[in-house]
Coordinates of C-alpha atoms in Angstrom, one line a residue:
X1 CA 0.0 0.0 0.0
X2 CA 1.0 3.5 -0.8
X3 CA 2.3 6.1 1.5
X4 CA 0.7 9.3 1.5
X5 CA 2.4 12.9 2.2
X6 CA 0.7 14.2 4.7
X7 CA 0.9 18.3 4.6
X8 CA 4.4 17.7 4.8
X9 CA 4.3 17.3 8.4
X10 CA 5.5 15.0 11.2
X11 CA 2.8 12.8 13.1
X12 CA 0.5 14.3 15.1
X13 CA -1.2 11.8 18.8
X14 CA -3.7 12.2 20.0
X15 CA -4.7 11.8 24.2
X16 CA -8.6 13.0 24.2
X17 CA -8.4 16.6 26.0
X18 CA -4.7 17.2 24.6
X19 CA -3.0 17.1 21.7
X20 CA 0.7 17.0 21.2
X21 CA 1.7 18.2 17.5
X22 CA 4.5 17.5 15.8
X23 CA 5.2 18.8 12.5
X24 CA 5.2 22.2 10.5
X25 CA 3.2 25.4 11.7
X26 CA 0.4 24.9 9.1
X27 CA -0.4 21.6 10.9
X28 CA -0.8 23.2 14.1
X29 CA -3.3 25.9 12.4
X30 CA -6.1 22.9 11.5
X31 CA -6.2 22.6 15.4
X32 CA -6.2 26.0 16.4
X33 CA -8.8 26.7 14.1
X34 CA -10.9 23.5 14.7
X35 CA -12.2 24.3 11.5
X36 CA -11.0 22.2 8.0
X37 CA -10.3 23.1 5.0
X38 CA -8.5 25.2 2.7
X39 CA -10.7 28.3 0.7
X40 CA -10.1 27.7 -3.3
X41 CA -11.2 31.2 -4.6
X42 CA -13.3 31.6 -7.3
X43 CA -11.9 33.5 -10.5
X44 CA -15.3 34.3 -12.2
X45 CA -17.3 37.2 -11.8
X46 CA -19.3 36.4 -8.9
X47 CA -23.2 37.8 -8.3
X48 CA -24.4 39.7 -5.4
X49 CA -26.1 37.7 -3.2
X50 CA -30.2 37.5 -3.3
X51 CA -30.8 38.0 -7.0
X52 CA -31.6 34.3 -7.9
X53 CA -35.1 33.3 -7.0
X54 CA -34.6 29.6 -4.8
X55 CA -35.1 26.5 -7.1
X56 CA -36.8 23.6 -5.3
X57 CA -35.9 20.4 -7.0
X58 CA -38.1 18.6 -9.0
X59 CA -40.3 15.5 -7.4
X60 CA -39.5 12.4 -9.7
X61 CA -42.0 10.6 -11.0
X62 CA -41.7 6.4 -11.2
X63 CA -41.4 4.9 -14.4
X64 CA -43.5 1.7 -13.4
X65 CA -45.3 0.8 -10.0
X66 CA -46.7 -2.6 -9.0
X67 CA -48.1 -3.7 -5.6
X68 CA -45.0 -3.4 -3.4
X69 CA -42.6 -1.4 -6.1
X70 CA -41.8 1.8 -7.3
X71 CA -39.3 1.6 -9.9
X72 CA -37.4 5.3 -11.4
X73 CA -34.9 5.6 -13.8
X74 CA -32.4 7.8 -13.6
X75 CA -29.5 8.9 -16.1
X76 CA -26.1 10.5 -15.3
X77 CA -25.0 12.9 -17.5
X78 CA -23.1 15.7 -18.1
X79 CA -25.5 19.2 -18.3
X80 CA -24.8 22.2 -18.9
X81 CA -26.3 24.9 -16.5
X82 CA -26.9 28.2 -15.8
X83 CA -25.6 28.5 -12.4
X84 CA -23.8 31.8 -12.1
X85 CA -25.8 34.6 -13.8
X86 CA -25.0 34.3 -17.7
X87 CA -21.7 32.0 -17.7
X88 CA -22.3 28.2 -18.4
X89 CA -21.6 25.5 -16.1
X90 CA -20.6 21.9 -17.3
X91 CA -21.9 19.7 -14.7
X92 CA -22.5 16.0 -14.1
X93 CA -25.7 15.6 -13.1
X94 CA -28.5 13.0 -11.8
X95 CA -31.3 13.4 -14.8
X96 CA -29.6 17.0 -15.9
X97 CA -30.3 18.7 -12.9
X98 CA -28.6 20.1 -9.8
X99 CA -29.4 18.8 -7.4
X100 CA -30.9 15.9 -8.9
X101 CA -34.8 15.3 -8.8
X102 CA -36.2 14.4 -5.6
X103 CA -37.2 10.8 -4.8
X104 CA -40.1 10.9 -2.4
X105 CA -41.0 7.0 -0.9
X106 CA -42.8 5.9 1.7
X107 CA -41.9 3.7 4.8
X108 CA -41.9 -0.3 4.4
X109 CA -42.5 0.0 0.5
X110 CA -40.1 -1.0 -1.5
X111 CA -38.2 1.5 -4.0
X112 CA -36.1 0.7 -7.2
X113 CA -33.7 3.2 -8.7
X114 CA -32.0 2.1 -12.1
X115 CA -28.9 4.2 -12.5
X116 CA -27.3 4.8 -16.1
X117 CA -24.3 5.9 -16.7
X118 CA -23.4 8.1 -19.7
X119 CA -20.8 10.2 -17.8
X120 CA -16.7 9.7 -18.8
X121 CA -15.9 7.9 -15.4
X122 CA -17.5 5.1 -13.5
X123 CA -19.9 5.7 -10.7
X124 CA -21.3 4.4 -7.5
X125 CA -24.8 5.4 -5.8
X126 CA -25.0 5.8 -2.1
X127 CA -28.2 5.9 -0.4
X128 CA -27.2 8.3 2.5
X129 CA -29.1 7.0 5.6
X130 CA -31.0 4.5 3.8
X131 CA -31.5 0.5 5.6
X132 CA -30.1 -0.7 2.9
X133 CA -29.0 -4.5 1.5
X134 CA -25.4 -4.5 0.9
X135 CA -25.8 -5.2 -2.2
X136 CA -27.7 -2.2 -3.2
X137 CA -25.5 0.1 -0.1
X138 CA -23.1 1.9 -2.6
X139 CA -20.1 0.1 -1.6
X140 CA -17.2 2.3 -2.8
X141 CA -15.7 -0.5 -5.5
X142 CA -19.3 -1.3 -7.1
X143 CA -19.3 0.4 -10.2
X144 CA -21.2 1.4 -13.2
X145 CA -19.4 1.6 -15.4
X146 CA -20.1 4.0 -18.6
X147 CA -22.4 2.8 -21.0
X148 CA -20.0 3.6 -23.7
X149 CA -17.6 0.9 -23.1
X150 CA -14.9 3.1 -22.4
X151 CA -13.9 1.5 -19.2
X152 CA -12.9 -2.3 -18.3
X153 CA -11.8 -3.9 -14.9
X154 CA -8.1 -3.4 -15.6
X155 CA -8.4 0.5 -16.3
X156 CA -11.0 1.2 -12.8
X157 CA -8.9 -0.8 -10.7
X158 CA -5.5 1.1 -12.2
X159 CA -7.8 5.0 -12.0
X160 CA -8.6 3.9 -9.0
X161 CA -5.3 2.7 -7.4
X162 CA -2.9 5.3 -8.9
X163 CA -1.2 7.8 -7.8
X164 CA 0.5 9.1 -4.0
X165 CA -3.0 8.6 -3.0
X166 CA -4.4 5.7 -4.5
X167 CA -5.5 2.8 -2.2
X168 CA -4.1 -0.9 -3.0
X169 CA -6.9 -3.6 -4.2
X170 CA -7.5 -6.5 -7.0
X171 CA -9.7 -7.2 -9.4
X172 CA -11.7 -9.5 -6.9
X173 CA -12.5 -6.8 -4.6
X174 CA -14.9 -5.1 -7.2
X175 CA -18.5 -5.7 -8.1
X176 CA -18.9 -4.1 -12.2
X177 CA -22.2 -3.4 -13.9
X178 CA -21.8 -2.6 -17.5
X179 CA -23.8 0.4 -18.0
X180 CA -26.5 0.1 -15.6
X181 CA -27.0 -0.9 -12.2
X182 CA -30.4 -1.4 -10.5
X183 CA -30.7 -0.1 -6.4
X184 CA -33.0 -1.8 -4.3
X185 CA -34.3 0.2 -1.1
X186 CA -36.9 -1.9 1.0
X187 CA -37.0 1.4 3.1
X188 CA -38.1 -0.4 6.4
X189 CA -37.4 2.6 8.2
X190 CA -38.8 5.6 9.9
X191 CA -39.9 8.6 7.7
X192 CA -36.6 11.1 7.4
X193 CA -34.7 13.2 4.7
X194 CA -32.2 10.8 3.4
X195 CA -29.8 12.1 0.3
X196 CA -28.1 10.3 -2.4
X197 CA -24.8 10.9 -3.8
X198 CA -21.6 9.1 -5.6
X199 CA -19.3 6.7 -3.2
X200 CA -16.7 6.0 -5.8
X201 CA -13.3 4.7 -4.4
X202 CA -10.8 7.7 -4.5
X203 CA -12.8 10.0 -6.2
X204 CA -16.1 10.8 -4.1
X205 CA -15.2 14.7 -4.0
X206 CA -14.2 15.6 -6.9
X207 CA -17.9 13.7 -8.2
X208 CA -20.4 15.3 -5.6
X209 CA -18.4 18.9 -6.3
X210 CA -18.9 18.2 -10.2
X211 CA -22.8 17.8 -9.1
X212 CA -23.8 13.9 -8.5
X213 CA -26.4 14.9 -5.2
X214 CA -29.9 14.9 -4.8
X215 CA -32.8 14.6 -1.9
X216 CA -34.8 10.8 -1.3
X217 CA -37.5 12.2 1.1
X218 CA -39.5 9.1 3.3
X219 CA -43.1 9.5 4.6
X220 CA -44.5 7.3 6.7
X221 CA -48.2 7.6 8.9
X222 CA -46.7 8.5 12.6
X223 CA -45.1 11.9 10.3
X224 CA -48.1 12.4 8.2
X225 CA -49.9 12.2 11.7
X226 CA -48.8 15.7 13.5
X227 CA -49.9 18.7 12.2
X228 CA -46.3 20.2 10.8
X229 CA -46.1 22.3 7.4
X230 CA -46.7 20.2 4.4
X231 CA -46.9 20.6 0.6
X232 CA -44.9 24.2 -0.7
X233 CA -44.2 24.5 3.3
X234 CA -42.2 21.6 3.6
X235 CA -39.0 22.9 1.7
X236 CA -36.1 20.8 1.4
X237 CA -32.5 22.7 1.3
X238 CA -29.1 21.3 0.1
X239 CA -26.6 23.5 1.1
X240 CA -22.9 23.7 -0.8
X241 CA -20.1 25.7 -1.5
X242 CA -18.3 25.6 -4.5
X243 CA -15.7 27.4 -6.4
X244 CA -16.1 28.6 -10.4
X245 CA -13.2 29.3 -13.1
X246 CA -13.6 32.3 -15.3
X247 CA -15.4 30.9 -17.6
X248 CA -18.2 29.5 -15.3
X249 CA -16.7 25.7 -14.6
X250 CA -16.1 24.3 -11.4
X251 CA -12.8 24.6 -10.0
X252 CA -11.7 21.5 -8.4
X253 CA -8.1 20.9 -6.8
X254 CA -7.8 17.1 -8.7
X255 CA -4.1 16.0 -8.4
X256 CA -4.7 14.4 -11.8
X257 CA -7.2 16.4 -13.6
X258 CA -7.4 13.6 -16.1
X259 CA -9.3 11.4 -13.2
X260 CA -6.4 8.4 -13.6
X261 CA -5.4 8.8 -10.0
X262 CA -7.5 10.1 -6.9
X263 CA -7.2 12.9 -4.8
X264 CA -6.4 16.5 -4.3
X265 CA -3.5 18.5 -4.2
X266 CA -1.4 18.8 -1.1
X267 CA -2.8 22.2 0.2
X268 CA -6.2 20.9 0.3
X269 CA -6.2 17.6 1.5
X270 CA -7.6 19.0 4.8
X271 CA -10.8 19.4 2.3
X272 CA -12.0 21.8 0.1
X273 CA -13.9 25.2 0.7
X274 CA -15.7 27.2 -2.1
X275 CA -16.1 31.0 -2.1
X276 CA -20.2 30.6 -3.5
X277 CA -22.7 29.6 -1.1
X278 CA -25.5 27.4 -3.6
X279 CA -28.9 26.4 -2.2
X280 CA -30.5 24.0 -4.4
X281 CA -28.1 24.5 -7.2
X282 CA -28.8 28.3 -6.6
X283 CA -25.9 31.3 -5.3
X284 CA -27.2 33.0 -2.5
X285 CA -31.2 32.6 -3.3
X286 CA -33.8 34.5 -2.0
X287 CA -37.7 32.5 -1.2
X288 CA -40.8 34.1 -0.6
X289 CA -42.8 33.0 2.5
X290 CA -45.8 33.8 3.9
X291 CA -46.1 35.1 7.7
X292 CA -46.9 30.9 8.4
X293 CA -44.7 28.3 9.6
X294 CA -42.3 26.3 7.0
X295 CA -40.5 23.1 7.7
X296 CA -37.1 23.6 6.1
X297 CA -35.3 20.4 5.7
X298 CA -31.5 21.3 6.2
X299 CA -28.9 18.9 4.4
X300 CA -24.8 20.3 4.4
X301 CA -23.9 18.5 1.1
X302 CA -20.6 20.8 0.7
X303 CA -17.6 18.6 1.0
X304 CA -16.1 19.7 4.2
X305 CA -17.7 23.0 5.3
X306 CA -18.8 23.2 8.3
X307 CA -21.8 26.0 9.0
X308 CA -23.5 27.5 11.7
X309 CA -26.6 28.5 10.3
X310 CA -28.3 32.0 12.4
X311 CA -31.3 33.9 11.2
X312 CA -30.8 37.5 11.0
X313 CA -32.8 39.5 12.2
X314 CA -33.4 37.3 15.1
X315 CA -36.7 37.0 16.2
X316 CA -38.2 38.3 19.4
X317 CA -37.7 35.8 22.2
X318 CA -35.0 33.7 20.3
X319 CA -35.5 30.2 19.3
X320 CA -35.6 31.2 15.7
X321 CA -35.0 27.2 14.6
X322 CA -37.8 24.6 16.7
X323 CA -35.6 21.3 15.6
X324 CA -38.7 18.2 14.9
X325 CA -35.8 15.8 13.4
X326 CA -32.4 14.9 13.0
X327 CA -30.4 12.5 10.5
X328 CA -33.1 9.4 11.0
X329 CA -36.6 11.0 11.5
X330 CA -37.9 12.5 13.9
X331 CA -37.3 13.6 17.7
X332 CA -39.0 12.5 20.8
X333 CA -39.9 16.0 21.0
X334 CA -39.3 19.9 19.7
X335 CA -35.6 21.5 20.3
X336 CA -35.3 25.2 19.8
X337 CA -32.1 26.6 19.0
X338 CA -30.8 29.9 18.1
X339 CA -28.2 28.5 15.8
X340 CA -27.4 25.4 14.3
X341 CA -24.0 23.8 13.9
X342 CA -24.0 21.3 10.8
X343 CA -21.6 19.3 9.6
X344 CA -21.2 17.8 6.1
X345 CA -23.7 14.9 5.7
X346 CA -25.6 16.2 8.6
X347 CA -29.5 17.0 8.2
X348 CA -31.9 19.2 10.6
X349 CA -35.2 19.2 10.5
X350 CA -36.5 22.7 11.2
X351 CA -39.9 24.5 11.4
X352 CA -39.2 28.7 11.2
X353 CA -42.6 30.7 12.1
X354 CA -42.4 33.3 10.1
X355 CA -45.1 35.2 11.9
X356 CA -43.0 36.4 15.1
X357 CA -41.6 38.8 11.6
X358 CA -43.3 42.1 10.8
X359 CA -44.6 42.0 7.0
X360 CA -41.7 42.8 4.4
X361 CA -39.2 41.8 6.7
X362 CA -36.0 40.7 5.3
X363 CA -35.0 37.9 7.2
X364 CA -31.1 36.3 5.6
X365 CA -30.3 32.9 6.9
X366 CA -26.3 33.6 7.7
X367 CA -23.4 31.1 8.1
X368 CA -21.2 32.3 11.4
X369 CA -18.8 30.3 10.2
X370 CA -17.6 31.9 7.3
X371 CA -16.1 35.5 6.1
X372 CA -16.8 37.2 3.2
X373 CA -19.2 35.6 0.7
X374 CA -19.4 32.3 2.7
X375 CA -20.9 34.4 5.7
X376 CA -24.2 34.9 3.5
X377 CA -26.2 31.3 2.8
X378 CA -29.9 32.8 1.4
X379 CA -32.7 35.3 2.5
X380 CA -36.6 34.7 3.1
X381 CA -38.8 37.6 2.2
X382 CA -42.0 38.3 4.2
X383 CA -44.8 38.4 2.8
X384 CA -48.2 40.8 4.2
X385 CA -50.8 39.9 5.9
X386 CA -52.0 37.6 9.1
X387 CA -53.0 34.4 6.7
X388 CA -54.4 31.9 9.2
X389 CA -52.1 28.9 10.6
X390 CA -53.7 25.8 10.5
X391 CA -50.1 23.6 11.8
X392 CA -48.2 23.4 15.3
X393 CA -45.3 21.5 17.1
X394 CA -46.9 19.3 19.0
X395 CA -44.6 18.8 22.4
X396 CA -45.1 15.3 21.4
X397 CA -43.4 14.1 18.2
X398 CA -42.2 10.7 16.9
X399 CA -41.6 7.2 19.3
X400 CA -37.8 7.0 19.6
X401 CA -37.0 3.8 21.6
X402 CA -33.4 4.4 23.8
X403 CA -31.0 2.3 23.3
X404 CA -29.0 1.3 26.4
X405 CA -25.7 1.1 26.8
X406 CA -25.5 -0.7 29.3
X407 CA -26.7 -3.6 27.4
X408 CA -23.9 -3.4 24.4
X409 CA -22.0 -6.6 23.8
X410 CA -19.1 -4.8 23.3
X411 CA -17.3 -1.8 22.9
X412 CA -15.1 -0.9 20.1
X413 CA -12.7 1.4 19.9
X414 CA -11.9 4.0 16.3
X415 CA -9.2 6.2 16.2
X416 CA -9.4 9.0 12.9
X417 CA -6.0 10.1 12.9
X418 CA -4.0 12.3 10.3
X419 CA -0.6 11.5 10.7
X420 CA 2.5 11.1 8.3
X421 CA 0.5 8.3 7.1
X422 CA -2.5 10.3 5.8
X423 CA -5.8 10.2 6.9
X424 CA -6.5 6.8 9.0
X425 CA -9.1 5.1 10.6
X426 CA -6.8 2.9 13.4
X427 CA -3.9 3.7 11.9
X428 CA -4.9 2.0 8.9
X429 CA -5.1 3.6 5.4
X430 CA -8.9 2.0 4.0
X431 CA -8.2 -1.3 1.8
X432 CA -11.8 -2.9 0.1
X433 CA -12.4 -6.4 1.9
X434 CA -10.5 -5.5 5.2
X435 CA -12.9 -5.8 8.0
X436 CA -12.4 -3.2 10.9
X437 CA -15.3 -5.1 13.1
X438 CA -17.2 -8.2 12.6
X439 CA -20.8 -6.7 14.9
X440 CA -23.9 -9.4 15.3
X441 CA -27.0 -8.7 14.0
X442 CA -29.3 -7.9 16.7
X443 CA -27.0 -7.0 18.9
X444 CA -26.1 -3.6 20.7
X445 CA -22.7 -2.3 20.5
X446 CA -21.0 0.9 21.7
X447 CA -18.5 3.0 19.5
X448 CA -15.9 5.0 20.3
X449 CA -14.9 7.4 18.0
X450 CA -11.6 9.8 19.0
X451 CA -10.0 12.5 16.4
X452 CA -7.0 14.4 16.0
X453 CA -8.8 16.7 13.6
X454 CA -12.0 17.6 12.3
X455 CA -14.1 15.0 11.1
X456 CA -17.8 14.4 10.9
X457 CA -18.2 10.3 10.7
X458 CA -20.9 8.5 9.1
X459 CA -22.2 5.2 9.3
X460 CA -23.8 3.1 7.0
X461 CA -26.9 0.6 7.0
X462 CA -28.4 1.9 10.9
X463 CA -28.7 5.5 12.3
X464 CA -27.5 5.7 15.8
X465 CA -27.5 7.3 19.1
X466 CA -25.0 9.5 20.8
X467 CA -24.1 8.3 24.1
X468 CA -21.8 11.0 25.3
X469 CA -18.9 13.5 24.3
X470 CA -15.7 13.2 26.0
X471 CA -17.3 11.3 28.7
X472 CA -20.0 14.0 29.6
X473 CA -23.6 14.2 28.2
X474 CA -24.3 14.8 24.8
X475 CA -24.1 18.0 22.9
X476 CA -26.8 20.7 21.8
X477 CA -27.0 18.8 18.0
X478 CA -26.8 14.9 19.1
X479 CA -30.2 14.3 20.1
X480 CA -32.1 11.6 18.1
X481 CA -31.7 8.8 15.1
X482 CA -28.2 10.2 13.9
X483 CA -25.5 8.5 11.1
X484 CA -23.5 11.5 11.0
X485 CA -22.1 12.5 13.9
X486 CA -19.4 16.1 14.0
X487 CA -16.3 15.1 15.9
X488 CA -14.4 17.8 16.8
X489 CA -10.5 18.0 17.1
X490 CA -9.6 16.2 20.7
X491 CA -12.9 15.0 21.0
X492 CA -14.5 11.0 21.8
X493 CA -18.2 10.5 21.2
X494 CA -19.3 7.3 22.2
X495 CA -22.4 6.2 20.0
X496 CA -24.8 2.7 20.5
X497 CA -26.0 1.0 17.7
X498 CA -27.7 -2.0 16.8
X499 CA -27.3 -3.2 13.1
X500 CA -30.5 -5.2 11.9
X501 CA -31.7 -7.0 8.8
X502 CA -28.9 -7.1 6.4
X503 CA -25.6 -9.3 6.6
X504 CA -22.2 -8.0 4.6
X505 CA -19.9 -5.4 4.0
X506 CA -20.5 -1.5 4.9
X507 CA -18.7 1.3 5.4
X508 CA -17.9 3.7 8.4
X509 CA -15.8 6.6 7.1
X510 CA -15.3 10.6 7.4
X511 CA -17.7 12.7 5.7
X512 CA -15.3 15.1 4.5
X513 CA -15.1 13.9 1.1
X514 CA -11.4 14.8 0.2
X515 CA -10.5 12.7 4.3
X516 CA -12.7 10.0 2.5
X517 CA -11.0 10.0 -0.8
X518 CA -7.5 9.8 0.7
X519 CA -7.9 6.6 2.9
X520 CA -10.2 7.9 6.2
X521 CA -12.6 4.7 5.5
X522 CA -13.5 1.3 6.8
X523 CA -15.4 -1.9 6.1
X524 CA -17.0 -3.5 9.1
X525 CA -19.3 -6.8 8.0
X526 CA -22.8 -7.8 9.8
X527 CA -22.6 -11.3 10.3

């Protein structure tokens, strides 16, 4: 297996509470910022912010339903859009939009998505918080491959593999469709806002920044129950950042811009932060509302920005965000909060009551995270008027059965270190078909996750529940069904989790995409 470069520093170990670095001043700065990432500036013309009406993707319709079965196509292709004001962006796309069209199931019925590929590179087709076979979970070496022909085993495995950063596998370890690959979702799960996106080997980053996302919304009766915001109320919103060439292309740091070997350059491979705030596909948007309550479904698709997301003006009394649901459905009951902290893969369910604003208000939704552009994410517009509210937040919400900790089998211990090695889960660089934990189904386990860095982690096939951070209670954002959790630099979170249903290989990994793409991943099998 390769050796990575990492920064160009010296090792760094971590003891949760301190940190000892070693290595040049720029690897100190990651920790004293506790933020990642490096800014790639944008040389196009950028607009001023709330010009662009917000674009709600499109609901997709299914190209055949039976009984039990909702099948959709969808195509990948490149698109070129109008995403900046009058320049031309060449994107790849799910169906030739971005995002891509909305998939909307409902709970215990079962949903088929044909993929086909008529992109340049292979893909792969992650089902982000979906219960999900293995077959049909997006494992990173399961490709479709383009429908052209272009691409055989021997050339994926060597694009793959390639490189300072390529990761070391053989033929055997991949699973090739020729074109087209079918995804099946039994969705025997709670109604949430899952998200799907590309989980190719190496190159995950670079794909989701060139515009493979898009929303698979779940319904289900205890939901549809409560009276919360529905229909043109229930809005959901992808957030991203991304960074634009002169000429209106995406700017992306690849090391090999030819896509034979994975990766970004060496300044970035703490991740990648654009200067343009999108929503929807959209720079800096601006939405319409009524003086009613919306449900906003909050997703952080960007690959490694992290936001805290503040209404401005505030409203009177605070508690401008009532949280109803996290990453798996909803909450026991309503959280308010003032601001939210979301990290990428993360989503917040959200109901804003527009009313506590006087008509025409202005109201911008702000990022205290960022500077300069990145400090602006959209604006809502009040509307006039006193329409009547027919919806609430009940104090009761959705059955979320505790699991105890007490009762885990076993407790295992992951360590996501970057070190002169690279990124690393347990000091390994990932490998397809290595196994970091064997867990029973059925069984509850507790996980310990510890970090020199920044890194929100996300697990496949079950959501979880945070158990504590750094041996105390759990944080303002842990509450609820999560499979992204933000793990901040000297940090341990300790989640349970019970695996159910499906034997096989998933993943456990870090959701910023460029720690993914350079070796921060993990197999664990269900047995």
């Amino acid at each position: 297996m390769r050796r990575r470069t990492f920064l160009g520093a010296g090792g760094a170990v971590l003891g949760v509470g301190a940190v000892a670095l070693a290595g040049r001043p720029l690897l100190g700065s990651y920790f004293s910022e506790g933020k990642p990432g490096e800014l790639l500036s944008s040389t196009a013309k950028l607009p001023a912010p709330y010009q662009v009406p917000l674009p709600v993707p499109a609901v997709l319709k299914p190209a055949s339903t039976s009984g039990t079965t909702d099948t959709y196509d969808i195509t990948q292709r490149v698109a070129e859009l109008e995403i900046l004001p009058g320049l031309r962006t060449k994107a790849w796309t799910y169906g030739g939009t971005f995002p891509g069209p909305t998939v909307v199931s409902r709970s215990g019925r079962r949903t088929v998505v044909r993929h086909r590929n008529e992109l340049n590179q292979p893909v792969v087709v992650h089902l982000h918080g979906g219960h999900t076979p293995a077959a049909s979970d997006g494992y990173p070496t399961s490709l479709i491959l383009p429908a052209d022909g272009s691409y055989d085993a021997h050339r994926a495995a060597m694009d793959m593999a390639g490189g300072k950063h390529g990761m070391s596998m053989d033929h055997s370890a991949m699973d090739l469709a020729e074109g087209v690959r079918s995804y099946t979702y039994p969705l025997e799960q709670r109604a949430a806002t899952l998200w799907y996106h590309d989980h190719r080997m190496g190159y995950t980053g670079a794909s989701v920044w060139m515009g493979l996302a898009g929303f698979h919304l779940v319904h289900d009766d205890e939901e549809e129950r409560l009276p919360l915001p529905s229909g043109e109320r229930d809005i959901p919103l992808m957030i991203t950042d991304r960074s634009f060439a002169e000429d209106g292309s995406f700017r992306y740091p690849m090391v090999d811009p030819g896509f034979h070997a994975p990766g970004v350059t060496d300044a970035y491979m703490n991740g990648v932060l654009g200067d343009v705030v999108l929503v929807n596909g959209a720079p800096w948007p601006v939405h319409e509302v009524q003086r009613l309550r919306y449900r906003l479904r909050l997703l952080n698709a960007s690959n490694a920005r992290l936001y805290k997301l503040e209404l401005d003006p505030q409203p009177e009394g605070g508690d401008a965000f009532v949280q109803i649901g996290s990453d798996g459905g909803l909450l026991s009951s309503p959280r308010p909060h003032d601001a939210l902290e979301i990290a990428p893969g993360e989503r917040f369910d959200v109901v804003v009551d527009f009313s506590r604003y006087r008509p025409g208000t202005k109201v911008r939704l702000l990022n205290r995270f960022g500077d300069g552009t990145t400090a602006e994410v959209m604006r809502f517009d009040v509307g006039p008027g006193s329409p009547k509210d027919d919806t609430t937040v009940p104090e009761k919400l959705g059955e979320v059965a505790a699991l105890d900790p007490g009762r885990a089998t076993v407790t295992r211990d992951f360590y996501f270190r970057g070190s002169v090695k690279g990124w690393t889960i347990n000091d390994l660089e990932y490998k397809p078909g290595r196994a970091l934990a064997r867990p029973k189904l059925g069984q509850t386990e507790v996980w310990r996750f510890t970090t020199n860095f920044h890194h929100p982690v996300h697990l496949h096939l079950n959501h979880f529940q945070v158990v504590s951070r750094n041996n105390k209670g759990l944080g303002a954002y842990d509450h609820g069904w999560k499979d992204t959790v933000d793990l901040r630099p000297a940090e341990a979170v300790e989640v349970a989790v019970r695996f159910t249903d499906y034997t096989g290989p998933f993943m456990l990994h870090c959701h910023n995409l460029e720690h993914e793409d350079m070796a921060m991943m993990g197999d664990f099998v269900t047995e």
